[in-house]
């Protein structure tokens, strides 16, 4: 990610500092478009998207489990499910 930001910064600096104007900008844009649309880059983007989806799903499961445990503990402490008076922790 840092590399992409660096390359984008270099490209912007080149375009702003260039006296070639629109032609240089179009050249960089076309090269970037070709790079970002290439099969290897698309595969990596897909792999990262899948990995992020799995990580988010795993995190959601862990959060749900933690909330369930906390809810059970709260019910235990307050005596809601047991039908008894609250206990001191």
mmCIF file of C-alpha atoms in Angstrom, residues 10-84:
data_model
loop_
_atom_site.group_PDB
_atom_site.id
_atom_site.type_symbol
_atom_site.label_atom_id
_atom_site.label_comp_id
_atom_site.label_asym_id
_atom_site.label_seq_id
_atom_site.Cartn_x
_atom_site.Cartn_y
_atom_site.Cartn_z
ATOM 1 C CA UNK A 10 5.709 10.549 -7.897
ATOM 2 C CA UNK A 11 3.227 10.519 -10.765
ATOM 3 C CA UNK A 12 1.388 13.575 -9.441
ATOM 4 C CA UNK A 13 4.666 15.414 -8.869
ATOM 5 C CA UNK A 14 5.793 14.570 -12.365
ATOM 6 C CA UNK A 15 2.572 15.803 -13.904
ATOM 7 C CA UNK A 16 2.553 19.017 -11.886
ATOM 8 C CA UNK A 17 6.228 19.686 -12.534
ATOM 9 C CA UNK A 18 6.200 18.663 -16.150
ATOM 10 C CA UNK A 19 6.134 21.215 -18.931
ATOM 11 C CA UNK A 20 4.884 18.522 -21.294
ATOM 12 C CA UNK A 21 1.414 19.047 -19.850
ATOM 13 C CA UNK A 22 -1.499 16.882 -20.884
ATOM 14 C CA UNK A 23 0.563 14.479 -23.000
ATOM 15 C CA UNK A 24 2.722 13.421 -20.053
ATOM 16 C CA UNK A 25 -0.355 13.054 -17.862
ATOM 17 C CA UNK A 26 -2.105 10.881 -20.453
ATOM 18 C CA UNK A 27 1.016 8.745 -20.837
ATOM 19 C CA UNK A 28 1.252 8.095 -17.089
ATOM 20 C CA UNK A 29 -2.491 7.501 -16.836
ATOM 21 C CA UNK A 30 -2.438 4.970 -19.678
ATOM 22 C CA UNK A 31 0.517 3.106 -18.145
ATOM 23 C CA UNK A 32 -1.177 3.053 -14.732
ATOM 24 C CA UNK A 33 -4.432 1.866 -16.287
ATOM 25 C CA UNK A 34 -2.584 -0.936 -18.079
ATOM 26 C CA UNK A 35 -0.827 -1.932 -14.876
ATOM 27 C CA UNK A 36 -3.913 -1.856 -12.663
ATOM 28 C CA UNK A 37 -5.993 -3.783 -15.203
ATOM 29 C CA UNK A 38 -3.369 -6.517 -15.698
ATOM 30 C CA UNK A 39 -4.242 -10.092 -14.746
ATOM 31 C CA UNK A 40 -1.648 -10.456 -11.936
ATOM 32 C CA UNK A 41 -2.824 -7.251 -10.255
ATOM 33 C CA UNK A 42 -6.471 -8.266 -10.590
ATOM 34 C CA UNK A 43 -5.662 -11.660 -9.048
ATOM 35 C CA UNK A 44 -3.922 -10.019 -6.085
ATOM 36 C CA UNK A 45 -6.826 -7.603 -5.631
ATOM 37 C CA UNK A 46 -9.242 -10.550 -5.606
ATOM 38 C CA UNK A 47 -7.096 -12.494 -3.146
ATOM 39 C CA UNK A 48 -6.878 -9.501 -0.808
ATOM 40 C CA UNK A 49 -10.636 -8.939 -1.048
ATOM 41 C CA UNK A 50 -11.279 -12.612 -0.167
ATOM 42 C CA UNK A 51 -8.804 -12.505 2.711
ATOM 43 C CA UNK A 52 -10.380 -9.339 4.101
ATOM 44 C CA UNK A 53 -13.837 -10.899 3.843
ATOM 45 C CA UNK A 54 -12.741 -14.008 5.729
ATOM 46 C CA UNK A 55 -10.972 -11.928 8.376
ATOM 47 C CA UNK A 56 -14.067 -9.773 8.859
ATOM 48 C CA UNK A 57 -16.246 -12.874 9.146
ATOM 49 C CA UNK A 58 -13.897 -14.440 11.699
ATOM 50 C CA UNK A 59 -13.799 -11.220 13.675
ATOM 51 C CA UNK A 60 -17.592 -11.006 13.613
ATOM 52 C CA UNK A 61 -17.838 -14.554 14.943
ATOM 53 C CA UNK A 62 -15.406 -13.772 17.763
ATOM 54 C CA UNK A 63 -17.247 -10.576 18.687
ATOM 55 C CA UNK A 64 -20.575 -12.415 18.678
ATOM 56 C CA UNK A 65 -19.124 -15.125 20.908
ATOM 57 C CA UNK A 66 -17.682 -12.545 23.327
ATOM 58 C CA UNK A 67 -20.986 -10.685 23.502
ATOM 59 C CA UNK A 68 -22.795 -13.952 24.192
ATOM 60 C CA UNK A 69 -20.394 -14.804 27.008
ATOM 61 C CA UNK A 70 -20.708 -11.324 28.481
ATOM 62 C CA UNK A 71 -24.498 -11.535 28.290
ATOM 63 C CA UNK A 72 -24.472 -14.948 29.990
ATOM 64 C CA UNK A 73 -22.172 -13.629 32.709
ATOM 65 C CA UNK A 74 -24.424 -10.586 33.215
ATOM 66 C CA UNK A 75 -27.473 -12.833 33.482
ATOM 67 C CA UNK A 76 -25.601 -15.010 35.980
ATOM 68 C CA UNK A 77 -24.584 -12.025 38.100
ATOM 69 C CA UNK A 78 -28.032 -10.420 38.023
ATOM 70 C CA UNK A 79 -29.840 -13.733 38.488
ATOM 71 C CA UNK A 80 -32.119 -13.249 35.481
ATOM 72 C CA UNK A 81 -32.013 -16.782 34.099
ATOM 73 C CA UNK A 82 -31.649 -18.686 37.361
ATOM 74 C CA UNK A 83 -34.685 -17.152 39.016
ATOM 75 C CA UNK A 84 -32.649 -16.391 42.114
#
